[in-house]
PDB file of C-alpha atoms and ligand atoms in Angstrom:
ATOM      1  CA  MET J   1      12.272 -13.719  13.827  1.00 96.00           C
ATOM      2  CA  ASN J   2      13.389 -10.682  11.872  1.00 97.00           C
ATOM      3  CA  ILE J   3      10.512  -9.193  10.438  1.00 98.00           C
ATOM      4  CA  TYR J   4       9.931  -6.070   8.117  1.00 98.00           C
ATOM      5  CA  VAL J   5       6.767  -4.481   7.187  1.00 98.00           C
ATOM      6  CA  LEU J   6       6.475  -2.147   4.389  1.00 98.00           C
ATOM      7  CA  MET J   7       4.189   0.948   4.967  1.00 98.00           C
ATOM      8  CA  LYS J   8       2.864   3.333   2.634  1.00 98.00           C
ATOM      9  CA  ARG J   9       1.255   6.802   3.847  1.00 97.00           C
ATOM     10  CA  THR J  10      -1.684   7.318   1.630  1.00 94.00           C
ATOM     11  CA  PHE J  11      -4.721   9.926   1.657  1.00 87.00           C
ATOM     12  CA  ASP J  12      -7.839   8.891   3.012  1.00 86.00           C
ATOM     13  CA  THR J  13      -9.983   7.711   0.240  1.00 76.00           C
ATOM     14  CA  GLU J  14     -12.977   9.090   2.296  1.00 80.00           C
ATOM     15  CA  GLU J  15     -11.636  12.485   1.395  1.00 77.00           C
ATOM     16  CA  LYS J  16     -12.971  14.218  -1.351  1.00 79.00           C
ATOM     17  CA  ILE J  17     -10.331  14.356  -4.044  1.00 79.00           C
ATOM     18  CA  SER J  18      -9.573  17.305  -6.343  1.00 83.00           C
ATOM     19  CA  VAL J  19      -7.225  17.622  -9.092  1.00 86.00           C
ATOM     20  CA  GLN J  20      -5.133  21.034  -9.570  1.00 86.00           C
ATOM     21  CA  GLY J  21      -2.560  21.344 -12.139  1.00 83.00           C
ATOM     22  CA  GLY J  22      -2.499  17.747 -13.440  1.00 82.00           C
ATOM     23  CA  LYS J  23      -2.136  16.291  -9.764  1.00 83.00           C
ATOM     24  CA  ILE J  24      -4.329  15.224  -6.902  1.00 83.00           C
ATOM     25  CA  ALA J  25      -4.425  18.204  -4.367  1.00 84.00           C
ATOM     26  CA  GLU J  26      -3.258  17.148  -1.031  1.00 79.00           C
ATOM     27  CA  ASP J  27      -3.656  20.350   0.810  1.00 79.00           C
ATOM     28  CA  GLY J  28      -5.782  19.795   4.002  1.00 78.00           C
ATOM     29  CA  ALA J  29      -6.427  15.837   3.120  1.00 84.00           C
ATOM     30  CA  GLU J  30      -6.266  13.397   5.886  1.00 89.00           C
ATOM     31  CA  PHE J  31      -3.356  10.992   5.610  1.00 93.00           C
ATOM     32  CA  ILE J  32      -3.595   7.448   6.948  1.00 96.00           C
ATOM     33  CA  ILE J  33      -1.544   4.060   7.054  1.00 97.00           C
ATOM     34  CA  ASN J  34      -2.677   2.215   3.802  1.00 97.00           C
ATOM     35  CA  PRO J  35      -5.208   0.039   5.340  1.00 97.00           C
ATOM     36  CA  TYR J  36      -3.724  -3.239   3.743  1.00 98.00           C
ATOM     37  CA  ASP J  37      -0.382  -2.228   5.437  1.00 98.00           C
ATOM     38  CA  GLU J  38      -2.373  -2.228   8.923  1.00 98.00           C
ATOM     39  CA  TYR J  39      -3.040  -5.808   8.120  1.00 98.00           C
ATOM     40  CA  ALA J  40       0.429  -6.313   7.672  1.00 98.00           C
ATOM     41  CA  ILE J  41       1.593  -4.563  10.819  1.00 98.00           C
ATOM     42  CA  GLU J  42      -0.744  -6.472  12.995  1.00 98.00           C
ATOM     43  CA  GLU J  43       0.346  -9.826  11.397  1.00 98.00           C
ATOM     44  CA  ALA J  44       3.871  -8.915  12.033  1.00 98.00           C
ATOM     45  CA  ILE J  45       3.084  -7.994  15.455  1.00 98.00           C
ATOM     46  CA  GLN J  46       1.305 -11.235  16.265  1.00 98.00           C
ATOM     47  CA  LEU J  47       4.140 -13.458  14.597  1.00 98.00           C
ATOM     48  CA  ARG J  48       6.862 -11.624  16.799  1.00 98.00           C
ATOM     49  CA  ASP J  49       4.884 -12.509  19.861  1.00 98.00           C
ATOM     50  CA  GLU J  50       4.485 -15.900  18.973  1.00 97.00           C
ATOM     51  CA  HIS J  51       8.054 -16.691  17.871  1.00 97.00           C
ATOM     52  CA  GLY J  52       9.950 -13.781  19.371  1.00 97.00           C
ATOM     53  CA  GLY J  53      12.238 -11.502  17.540  1.00 98.00           C
ATOM     54  CA  GLU J  54      11.657  -7.596  16.236  1.00 98.00           C
ATOM     55  CA  VAL J  55       9.366  -5.742  13.905  1.00 98.00           C
ATOM     56  CA  THR J  56      10.689  -2.807  11.865  1.00 98.00           C
ATOM     57  CA  VAL J  57       8.438  -0.768   9.797  1.00 98.00           C
ATOM     58  CA  VAL J  58       9.832   0.894   6.878  1.00 98.00           C
ATOM     59  CA  SER J  59       8.243   3.551   4.561  1.00 98.00           C
ATOM     60  CA  VAL J  60       9.486   5.605   1.671  1.00 98.00           C
ATOM     61  CA  GLY J  61       8.072   8.998   2.001  1.00 97.00           C
ATOM     62  CA  ASN J  62       8.400  12.625   3.485  1.00 95.00           C
ATOM     63  CA  GLU J  63       8.618  14.216   6.925  1.00 96.00           C
ATOM     64  CA  GLU J  64       4.954  14.008   7.304  1.00 95.00           C
ATOM     65  CA  THR J  65       5.331  10.082   7.005  1.00 97.00           C
ATOM     66  CA  GLU J  66       6.812  10.065  10.348  1.00 97.00           C
ATOM     67  CA  LYS J  67       3.189  10.515  12.074  1.00 97.00           C
ATOM     68  CA  GLN J  68       2.025   7.416  10.231  1.00 98.00           C
ATOM     69  CA  LEU J  69       5.325   5.392  11.442  1.00 98.00           C
ATOM     70  CA  ARG J  70       4.630   6.537  15.162  1.00 98.00           C
ATOM     71  CA  THR J  71       1.191   4.841  14.858  1.00 98.00           C
ATOM     72  CA  ALA J  72       2.676   1.697  13.683  1.00 98.00           C
ATOM     73  CA  LEU J  73       5.079   1.837  16.672  1.00 98.00           C
ATOM     74  CA  ALA J  74       1.967   2.448  18.976  1.00 98.00           C
ATOM     75  CA  MET J  75       0.330  -0.381  17.727  1.00 98.00           C
ATOM     76  CA  GLY J  76       3.474  -2.507  18.769  1.00 98.00           C
ATOM     77  CA  ALA J  77       6.170  -2.357  16.159  1.00 98.00           C
ATOM     78  CA  ASP J  78       9.568  -2.190  17.744  1.00 98.00           C
ATOM     79  CA  LYS J  79      11.274   0.113  15.155  1.00 98.00           C
ATOM     80  CA  ALA J  80      10.409   2.339  12.457  1.00 98.00           C
ATOM     81  CA  VAL J  81      12.678   3.550   9.331  1.00 98.00           C
ATOM     82  CA  LEU J  82      11.946   6.524   7.148  1.00 98.00           C
ATOM     83  CA  VAL J  83      13.517   6.899   3.785  1.00 98.00           C
ATOM     84  CA  ASN J  84      12.900  10.592   3.236  1.00 97.00           C
ATOM     85  CA  VAL J  85      12.930  11.142  -0.557  1.00 96.00           C
ATOM     86  CA  GLU J  86      11.262  14.596  -0.411  1.00 93.00           C
ATOM     87  CA  ASP J  87      14.529  16.529  -1.087  1.00 91.00           C
ATOM     88  CA  ASP J  88      16.031  14.180  -3.705  1.00 92.00           C
ATOM     89  CA  LEU J  89      13.126  13.188  -5.942  1.00 93.00           C
ATOM     90  CA  ASP J  90      10.135  15.108  -7.502  1.00 89.00           C
ATOM     91  CA  GLU J  91       8.892  12.201  -9.447  1.00 89.00           C
ATOM     92  CA  THR J  92       8.861   8.603  -8.447  1.00 93.00           C
ATOM     93  CA  ASP J  93       6.946   5.370  -9.620  1.00 95.00           C
ATOM     94  CA  GLN J  94       6.729   1.788  -8.317  1.00 97.00           C
ATOM     95  CA  PHE J  95      10.197   1.029 -10.016  1.00 97.00           C
ATOM     96  CA  THR J  96      11.684   3.726  -7.733  1.00 97.00           C
ATOM     97  CA  THR J  97      10.018   2.754  -4.476  1.00 98.00           C
ATOM     98  CA  ALA J  98      10.882  -0.952  -4.788  1.00 98.00           C
ATOM     99  CA  LYS J  99      14.456  -0.226  -5.587  1.00 98.00           C
ATOM    100  CA  ILE J 100      14.889   1.967  -2.438  1.00 98.00           C
ATOM    101  CA  LEU J 101      13.260  -0.683  -0.461  1.00 98.00           C
ATOM    102  CA  ALA J 102      15.163  -3.555  -1.780  1.00 98.00           C
ATOM    103  CA  GLU J 103      18.572  -1.466  -1.278  1.00 98.00           C
ATOM    104  CA  TYR J 104      17.611  -0.856   2.275  1.00 98.00           C
ATOM    105  CA  LEU J 105      16.584  -4.436   3.010  1.00 98.00           C
ATOM    106  CA  LYS J 106      19.239  -6.161   0.864  1.00 97.00           C
ATOM    107  CA  ASP J 107      21.842  -6.699   4.070  1.00 96.00           C
ATOM    108  CA  LYS J 108      19.130  -6.936   6.642  1.00 97.00           C
ATOM    109  CA  GLU J 109      18.850 -10.573   6.838  1.00 96.00           C
ATOM    110  CA  ALA J 110      14.992 -10.297   7.163  1.00 98.00           C
ATOM    111  CA  ASP J 111      13.200 -13.661   7.766  1.00 97.00           C
ATOM    112  CA  LEU J 112       9.780 -12.192   6.700  1.00 98.00           C
ATOM    113  CA  ILE J 113       8.725  -8.984   4.681  1.00 98.00           C
ATOM    114  CA  ILE J 114       5.130  -8.225   4.837  1.00 98.00           C
ATOM    115  CA  GLY J 115       3.559  -5.272   2.632  1.00 98.00           C
ATOM    116  CA  GLY J 116       0.168  -4.583   1.685  1.00 98.00           C
ATOM    117  CA  ASN J 117      -1.565  -6.415  -1.328  1.00 97.00           C
ATOM    118  CA  VAL J 118      -2.257  -2.769  -2.764  1.00 97.00           C
ATOM    119  CA  ALA J 119      -1.901   0.695  -2.023  1.00 96.00           C
ATOM    120  CA  ILE J 120      -5.587   2.386  -1.850  1.00 93.00           C
ATOM    121  CA  ASP J 121      -4.288   5.337  -4.100  1.00 89.00           C
ATOM    122  CA  GLY J 122      -1.626   4.445  -6.526  1.00 88.00           C
ATOM    123  CA  GLY J 123      -3.180   0.600  -6.713  1.00 91.00           C
ATOM    124  CA  SER J 124      -0.648  -1.116  -8.725  1.00 95.00           C
ATOM    125  CA  GLY J 125       0.198  -3.745  -6.148  1.00 97.00           C
ATOM    126  CA  GLN J 126       3.486  -3.938  -7.963  1.00 98.00           C
ATOM    127  CA  VAL J 127       5.720  -2.901  -4.786  1.00 98.00           C
ATOM    128  CA  GLY J 128       5.905  -6.143  -2.756  1.00 98.00           C
ATOM    129  CA  PRO J 129       6.685  -8.552  -5.883  1.00 98.00           C
ATOM    130  CA  ARG J 130       9.116  -5.999  -7.242  1.00 98.00           C
ATOM    131  CA  VAL J 131      11.084  -5.854  -3.735  1.00 98.00           C
ATOM    132  CA  ALA J 132      11.128  -9.667  -3.442  1.00 98.00           C
ATOM    133  CA  GLU J 133      12.437 -10.210  -6.936  1.00 98.00           C
ATOM    134  CA  GLN J 134      14.971  -7.633  -6.320  1.00 98.00           C
ATOM    135  CA  LEU J 135      16.145  -9.485  -2.997  1.00 98.00           C
ATOM    136  CA  ASN J 136      15.746 -13.038  -4.949  1.00 98.00           C
ATOM    137  CA  ILE J 137      13.230 -14.222  -2.385  1.00 98.00           C
ATOM    138  CA  PRO J 138       9.769 -15.963  -3.050  1.00 98.00           C
ATOM    139  CA  TYR J 139       6.736 -14.019  -2.205  1.00 98.00           C
ATOM    140  CA  VAL J 140       3.106 -14.891  -2.077  1.00 98.00           C
ATOM    141  CA  THR J 141       0.384 -12.230  -2.652  1.00 98.00           C
ATOM    142  CA  THR J 142      -3.147 -11.582  -1.111  1.00 98.00           C
ATOM    143  CA  ILE J 143      -2.685 -13.777   1.919  1.00 98.00           C
ATOM    144  CA  THR J 144      -5.270 -14.198   4.401  1.00 98.00           C
ATOM    145  CA  SER J 145      -3.583 -16.711   6.735  1.00 98.00           C
ATOM    146  CA  ILE J 146       0.212 -17.827   7.684  1.00 98.00           C
ATOM    147  CA  LYS J 147       1.416 -20.469   9.973  1.00 98.00           C
ATOM    148  CA  ILE J 148       4.920 -20.483  10.583  1.00 98.00           C
ATOM    149  CA  GLU J 149       6.682 -23.892  12.079  1.00 96.00           C
ATOM    150  CA  GLY J 150      10.617 -23.984  11.962  1.00 89.00           C
ATOM    151  CA  ASP J 151      11.412 -22.830   8.086  1.00 83.00           C
ATOM    152  CA  THR J 152       8.019 -24.100   6.946  1.00 94.00           C
ATOM    153  CA  VAL J 153       5.458 -21.660   6.217  1.00 98.00           C
ATOM    154  CA  THR J 154       1.708 -22.715   5.440  1.00 98.00           C
ATOM    155  CA  ILE J 155      -0.046 -19.838   3.718  1.00 98.00           C
ATOM    156  CA  VAL J 156      -3.761 -19.454   2.490  1.00 98.00           C
ATOM    157  CA  ARG J 157      -4.223 -16.887  -0.192  1.00 98.00           C
ATOM    158  CA  ASP J 158      -7.238 -15.299  -1.649  1.00 96.00           C
ATOM    159  CA  VAL J 159      -7.901 -15.993  -5.038  1.00 95.00           C
ATOM    160  CA  GLU J 160     -10.914 -13.552  -6.217  1.00 90.00           C
ATOM    161  CA  GLY J 161     -13.033 -15.275  -3.542  1.00 89.00           C
ATOM    162  CA  ASP J 162     -11.729 -18.815  -3.471  1.00 95.00           C
ATOM    163  CA  SER J 163      -8.774 -19.975  -1.364  1.00 97.00           C
ATOM    164  CA  GLU J 164      -5.348 -21.517  -2.500  1.00 98.00           C
ATOM    165  CA  THR J 165      -3.077 -23.180   0.446  1.00 98.00           C
ATOM    166  CA  ILE J 166       0.925 -22.886  -0.320  1.00 97.00           C
ATOM    167  CA  GLU J 167       3.645 -24.253   1.415  1.00 98.00           C
ATOM    168  CA  THR J 168       6.912 -22.323   1.281  1.00 98.00           C
ATOM    169  CA  SER J 169      10.097 -21.288   3.339  1.00 97.00           C
ATOM    170  CA  LEU J 170      11.429 -18.321   4.868  1.00 96.00           C
ATOM    171  CA  PRO J 171      13.116 -15.860   4.019  1.00 96.00           C
ATOM    172  CA  LEU J 172       9.784 -14.853   2.348  1.00 98.00           C
ATOM    173  CA  LEU J 173       7.834 -11.648   1.395  1.00 98.00           C
ATOM    174  CA  VAL J 174       3.919 -11.776   1.588  1.00 98.00           C
ATOM    175  CA  THR J 175       1.261  -9.025   0.918  1.00 98.00           C
ATOM    176  CA  ALA J 176      -1.597  -8.785   3.225  1.00 98.00           C
ATOM    177  CA  GLN J 177      -5.248  -9.204   1.915  1.00 98.00           C
ATOM    178  CA  GLN J 178      -8.341  -8.053   3.826  1.00 96.00           C
ATOM    179  CA  GLY J 179      -9.464 -10.683   6.339  1.00 96.00           C
ATOM    180  CA  LEU J 180      -5.807 -11.668   7.295  1.00 98.00           C
ATOM    181  CA  ASN J 181      -6.622  -9.939  10.907  1.00 98.00           C
ATOM    182  CA  ASP J 182      -8.363  -7.388  12.853  1.00 98.00           C
ATOM    183  CA  PRO J 183      -5.799  -4.699  13.202  1.00 98.00           C
ATOM    184  CA  ARG J 184      -5.684  -3.169  16.822  1.00 97.00           C
ATOM    185  CA  TYR J 185      -6.169   0.302  17.475  1.00 96.00           C
ATOM    186  CA  PRO J 186      -2.980   1.842  19.112  1.00 96.00           C
ATOM    187  CA  SER J 187      -3.584   1.961  23.223  1.00 95.00           C
ATOM    188  CA  LEU J 188      -2.889   4.867  25.284  1.00 96.00           C
ATOM    189  CA  PRO J 189       0.324   3.319  26.809  1.00 96.00           C
ATOM    190  CA  GLY J 190       1.187   2.107  23.465  1.00 96.00           C
ATOM    191  CA  ILE J 191       1.092   5.718  22.141  1.00 97.00           C
ATOM    192  CA  MET J 192       3.173   7.048  25.094  1.00 96.00           C
ATOM    193  CA  LYS J 193       5.831   4.291  24.544  1.00 96.00           C
ATOM    194  CA  ALA J 194       5.818   4.726  20.963  1.00 96.00           C
ATOM    195  CA  LYS J 195       7.411   8.267  21.700  1.00 95.00           C
ATOM    196  CA  LYS J 196      10.462   6.595  22.891  1.00 96.00           C
ATOM    197  CA  LYS J 197      10.970   3.975  20.203  1.00 98.00           C
ATOM    198  CA  PRO J 198      13.577   4.419  17.462  1.00 98.00           C
ATOM    199  CA  LEU J 199      12.611   5.996  14.291  1.00 98.00           C
ATOM    200  CA  ASP J 200      15.548   6.424  12.065  1.00 98.00           C
ATOM    201  CA  GLU J 201      15.446   8.761   9.126  1.00 98.00           C
ATOM    202  CA  LEU J 202      17.571   7.800   5.826  1.00 98.00           C
ATOM    203  CA  GLU J 203      18.145   9.740   2.566  1.00 97.00           C
ATOM    204  CA  LEU J 204      19.267   8.213  -0.862  1.00 97.00           C
ATOM    205  CA  ASP J 205      22.879   9.057   0.060  1.00 96.00           C
ATOM    206  CA  ASP J 206      22.584   6.659   3.253  1.00 97.00           C
ATOM    207  CA  LEU J 207      21.772   3.905   0.851  1.00 97.00           C
ATOM    208  CA  ASP J 208      24.409   4.658  -1.674  1.00 96.00           C
ATOM    209  CA  LEU J 209      21.957   5.453  -4.261  1.00 96.00           C
ATOM    210  CA  GLU J 210      22.157   8.296  -6.810  1.00 95.00           C
ATOM    211  CA  GLU J 211      19.016  10.146  -8.214  1.00 94.00           C
ATOM    212  CA  GLU J 212      19.676   8.236 -11.507  1.00 95.00           C
ATOM    213  CA  ASP J 213      19.640   4.749 -10.010  1.00 96.00           C
ATOM    214  CA  VAL J 214      15.946   5.146  -9.211  1.00 97.00           C
ATOM    215  CA  GLU J 215      14.589   7.332 -12.000  1.00 96.00           C
ATOM    216  CA  PRO J 216      11.200   6.097 -12.618  1.00 96.00           C
ATOM    217  CA  LYS J 217      10.409   3.969 -15.587  1.00 96.00           C
ATOM    218  CA  THR J 218       6.881   5.341 -15.992  1.00 95.00           C
ATOM    219  CA  GLU J 219       5.373   8.536 -16.900  1.00 92.00           C
ATOM    220  CA  THR J 220       1.977   9.524 -15.786  1.00 90.00           C
ATOM    221  CA  VAL J 221       0.737  11.386 -18.788  1.00 91.00           C
ATOM    222  CA  GLU J 222      -2.732  12.738 -17.382  1.00 89.00           C
ATOM    223  CA  ILE J 223      -4.672  12.452 -14.152  1.00 88.00           C
ATOM    224  CA  TYR J 224      -8.443  13.445 -14.128  1.00 87.00           C
ATOM    225  CA  LEU J 225     -11.730  12.820 -12.553  1.00 86.00           C
ATOM    226  CA  PRO J 226     -14.552  10.746 -13.835  1.00 85.00           C
ATOM    227  CA  PRO J 227     -16.977  12.908 -15.798  1.00 86.00           C
ATOM    228  CA  ALA J 228     -19.900  13.947 -13.332  1.00 86.00           C
ATOM    229  CA  LYS J 229     -22.977  11.598 -13.702  1.00 86.00           C
ATOM    230  CA  GLU J 230     -26.080  13.524 -15.460  1.00 85.00           C
ATOM    231  CA  ALA J 231     -29.245  13.216 -13.618  1.00 87.00           C
ATOM    232  CA  GLY J 232     -31.497  10.324 -14.947  1.00 88.00           C
ATOM    233  CA  ARG J 233     -34.670  10.612 -16.401  1.00 89.00           C
ATOM    234  CA  ILE J 234     -38.008   9.407 -15.488  1.00 93.00           C
ATOM    235  CA  LEU J 235     -40.250   8.292 -18.345  1.00 95.00           C
ATOM    236  CA  GLU J 236     -44.035   8.770 -18.025  1.00 93.00           C
ATOM    237  CA  GLY J 237     -47.391   7.475 -19.208  1.00 94.00           C
ATOM    238  CA  ASP J 238     -48.465   3.911 -19.360  1.00 95.00           C
ATOM    239  CA  VAL J 239     -45.880   1.009 -19.664  1.00 96.00           C
ATOM    240  CA  ASP J 240     -46.611   0.712 -23.525  1.00 96.00           C
ATOM    241  CA  ALA J 241     -45.796   4.355 -23.926  1.00 95.00           C
ATOM    242  CA  GLN J 242     -42.854   4.023 -21.679  1.00 96.00           C
ATOM    243  CA  VAL J 243     -41.572   0.997 -23.551  1.00 97.00           C
ATOM    244  CA  ARG J 244     -41.965   2.590 -26.932  1.00 96.00           C
ATOM    245  CA  GLU J 245     -40.110   5.864 -25.826  1.00 96.00           C
ATOM    246  CA  LEU J 246     -37.342   3.810 -23.953  1.00 96.00           C
ATOM    247  CA  VAL J 247     -36.472   1.948 -27.466  1.00 97.00           C
ATOM    248  CA  ASP J 248     -36.854   5.191 -29.196  1.00 96.00           C
ATOM    249  CA  LEU J 249     -33.889   6.930 -27.102  1.00 95.00           C
ATOM    250  CA  LEU J 250     -31.954   3.818 -27.165  1.00 95.00           C
ATOM    251  CA  ARG J 251     -32.168   3.906 -30.888  1.00 96.00           C
ATOM    252  CA  LYS J 252     -31.770   7.814 -31.595  1.00 95.00           C
ATOM    253  CA  GLU J 253     -30.236   9.188 -28.526  1.00 91.00           C
ATOM    254  CA  ALA J 254     -27.870   6.469 -26.940  1.00 90.00           C
ATOM    255  CA  LYS J 255     -27.775   4.864 -30.415  1.00 93.00           C
ATOM    256  CA  VAL J 256     -27.010   1.544 -28.749  1.00 93.00           C
ATOM    257  CA  ILE J 257     -29.636  -0.354 -30.735  1.00 90.00           C
TER     258      ILE J 257
HETATM  259  C1  LIG X 301       8.062  12.011  -2.679  1.00 71.04           C
HETATM  260  C2  LIG X 301       7.037  10.980  -3.663  1.00 71.04           C
HETATM  261  C3  LIG X 301       7.019  11.739  -5.040  1.00 71.04           C
HETATM  262  C4  LIG X 301       6.003  10.814  -5.857  1.00 71.04           C
HETATM  263  N1  LIG X 301       5.538  11.226  -6.974  1.00 71.04           N
HETATM  264  C5  LIG X 301       4.871  10.384  -7.807  1.00 71.04           C
HETATM  265  C6  LIG X 301       4.709  10.769  -9.225  1.00 71.04           C
HETATM  266  O1  LIG X 301       5.312  11.678  -9.583  1.00 71.04           O
HETATM  267  N2  LIG X 301       3.832   9.982 -10.003  1.00 71.04           N
HETATM  268  C7  LIG X 301       3.300   8.793  -9.228  1.00 71.04           C
HETATM  269  O2  LIG X 301       2.446   8.401 -10.006  1.00 71.04           O
HETATM  270  N3  LIG X 301       3.440   8.695  -8.311  1.00 71.04           N
HETATM  271  C8  LIG X 301       4.279   9.468  -7.332  1.00 71.04           C
HETATM  272  N4  LIG X 301       4.524   8.828  -6.028  1.00 71.04           N
HETATM  273  C9  LIG X 301       3.581   7.869  -5.501  1.00 71.04           C
HETATM  274  C10 LIG X 301       4.459   6.411  -5.698  1.00 71.04           C
HETATM  275  O3  LIG X 301       5.564   6.574  -6.595  1.00 71.04           O
HETATM  276  C11 LIG X 301       3.727   5.148  -5.816  1.00 71.04           C
HETATM  277  O4  LIG X 301       2.714   5.490  -5.132  1.00 71.04           O
HETATM  278  C12 LIG X 301       4.715   4.124  -5.113  1.00 71.04           C
HETATM  279  O5  LIG X 301       5.567   3.769  -5.974  1.00 71.04           O
HETATM  280  C13 LIG X 301       3.740   2.811  -4.853  1.00 71.04           C
HETATM  281  O6  LIG X 301       3.059   2.329  -5.800  1.00 71.04           O
HETATM  282  P1  LIG X 301       1.427   2.069  -5.419  1.00 71.04           P
HETATM  283  O7  LIG X 301       0.754   3.198  -4.950  1.00 71.04           O
HETATM  284  O8  LIG X 301       0.857   1.606  -6.703  1.00 71.04           O
HETATM  285  O9  LIG X 301       1.715   1.001  -4.408  1.00 71.04           O
HETATM  286  P2  LIG X 301       1.348  -0.580  -4.377  1.00 71.04           P
HETATM  287  O10 LIG X 301       2.380  -1.353  -5.138  1.00 71.04           O
HETATM  288  O11 LIG X 301      -0.012  -0.736  -4.965  1.00 71.04           O
HETATM  289  O12 LIG X 301       1.448  -0.715  -2.950  1.00 71.04           O
HETATM  290  C14 LIG X 301       1.403  -2.167  -2.276  1.00 71.04           C
HETATM  291  C15 LIG X 301       2.363  -2.203  -0.992  1.00 71.04           C
HETATM  292  O13 LIG X 301       3.669  -1.997  -1.415  1.00 71.04           O
HETATM  293  C16 LIG X 301       4.060  -1.226  -0.097  1.00 71.04           C
HETATM  294  N5  LIG X 301       4.380   0.259  -0.688  1.00 71.04           N
HETATM  295  C17 LIG X 301       4.043   0.917  -1.545  1.00 71.04           C
HETATM  296  N6  LIG X 301       4.556   2.199  -1.558  1.00 71.04           N
HETATM  297  C18 LIG X 301       5.286   2.139  -0.373  1.00 71.04           C
HETATM  298  C19 LIG X 301       6.141   3.162   0.075  1.00 71.04           C
HETATM  299  N7  LIG X 301       6.366   4.387  -0.252  1.00 71.04           N
HETATM  300  N8  LIG X 301       7.077   2.993   1.125  1.00 71.04           N
HETATM  301  C20 LIG X 301       6.832   1.670   1.594  1.00 71.04           C
HETATM  302  N9  LIG X 301       6.223   0.638   1.375  1.00 71.04           N
HETATM  303  C21 LIG X 301       5.389   0.950   0.258  1.00 71.04           C
HETATM  304  C22 LIG X 301       3.045  -1.199   0.919  1.00 71.04           C
HETATM  305  O14 LIG X 301       3.061  -2.127   1.678  1.00 71.04           O
HETATM  306  C23 LIG X 301       1.861  -1.117  -0.014  1.00 71.04           C
HETATM  307  O15 LIG X 301       0.435  -1.930   0.625  1.00 71.04           O
HETATM  308  C24 LIG X 301       5.267   9.595  -5.287  1.00 71.04           C
HETATM  309  C25 LIG X 301       5.876   9.316  -3.849  1.00 71.04           C
HETATM  310  C26 LIG X 301       6.397  10.124  -2.997  1.00 71.04           C
HETATM  311  C27 LIG X 301       6.926   9.780  -1.778  1.00 71.04           C
END
């Protein structure tokens, strides 16, 4: 089975985020594999072990993305591909990323493409479905289970806490939801082996794409942090007095009643 995983490098949301010059400051931040993409990598490895074939992890990013791709190889993926857009593109959006990934995948005869349900930073959940649309293959999002028998694929997907079972066929794109599996940690032998596994680097040129072909369709107008929370106020006195003061504050200060 020819399996591809779409992997995004994201900054760790445990990091303290600051905004400088209208952009999220990345200096000194810790970068990780998007957590939903870890489920995608794990599922791809398990399906390959069950059905045979190969797992290739693909990412659109920059030179730094090699680190996360090596981690995916250490987990057990067979090959990695980095489409390095650092020198070609300043601004990108979901259209850009999906177009590049679809262009890379169009002649790969993928049986299964697995992405994350959503990136924990950009968070649009658009890339997977957009890639599938461009490749003209079916897609199922937020999956929590996948079973493949011949060409028949049975999937359970999470629908806001409920489950939906879907039967479909290969070739197919799915996006991983939390609960799909428990992603493994790379083992020491895995890390050693990963150093020798192929990691190819491509640029837009190699995909016969010009900058205009992938120009973003959206513009980020402003990025800002939520306003700092003010300290709460503790009312004093007996309960009757507190209730009177609260009603007064709601009327005069908060102006909500
Ligand atoms: C060089 C560079 C410049 C950028 N400039 C801007 C900018 O100017 N403005 C801006 O808003 N954003 C910018 N970005 C971020 C980027 O455009 C979006 O984050 C990206 O399109 C994915 O959208 P999302 O985060 O909503 O992903 P989602 O659609 O939420 O991600 C869902 C899934 O799609 C897959 N996926 C997402 N991104 C990638 C990827 N890069 N490679 C492989 N698979 C992926 C993963 O499987 C992921 O789990 C830039 C990124 C790069 C690499």
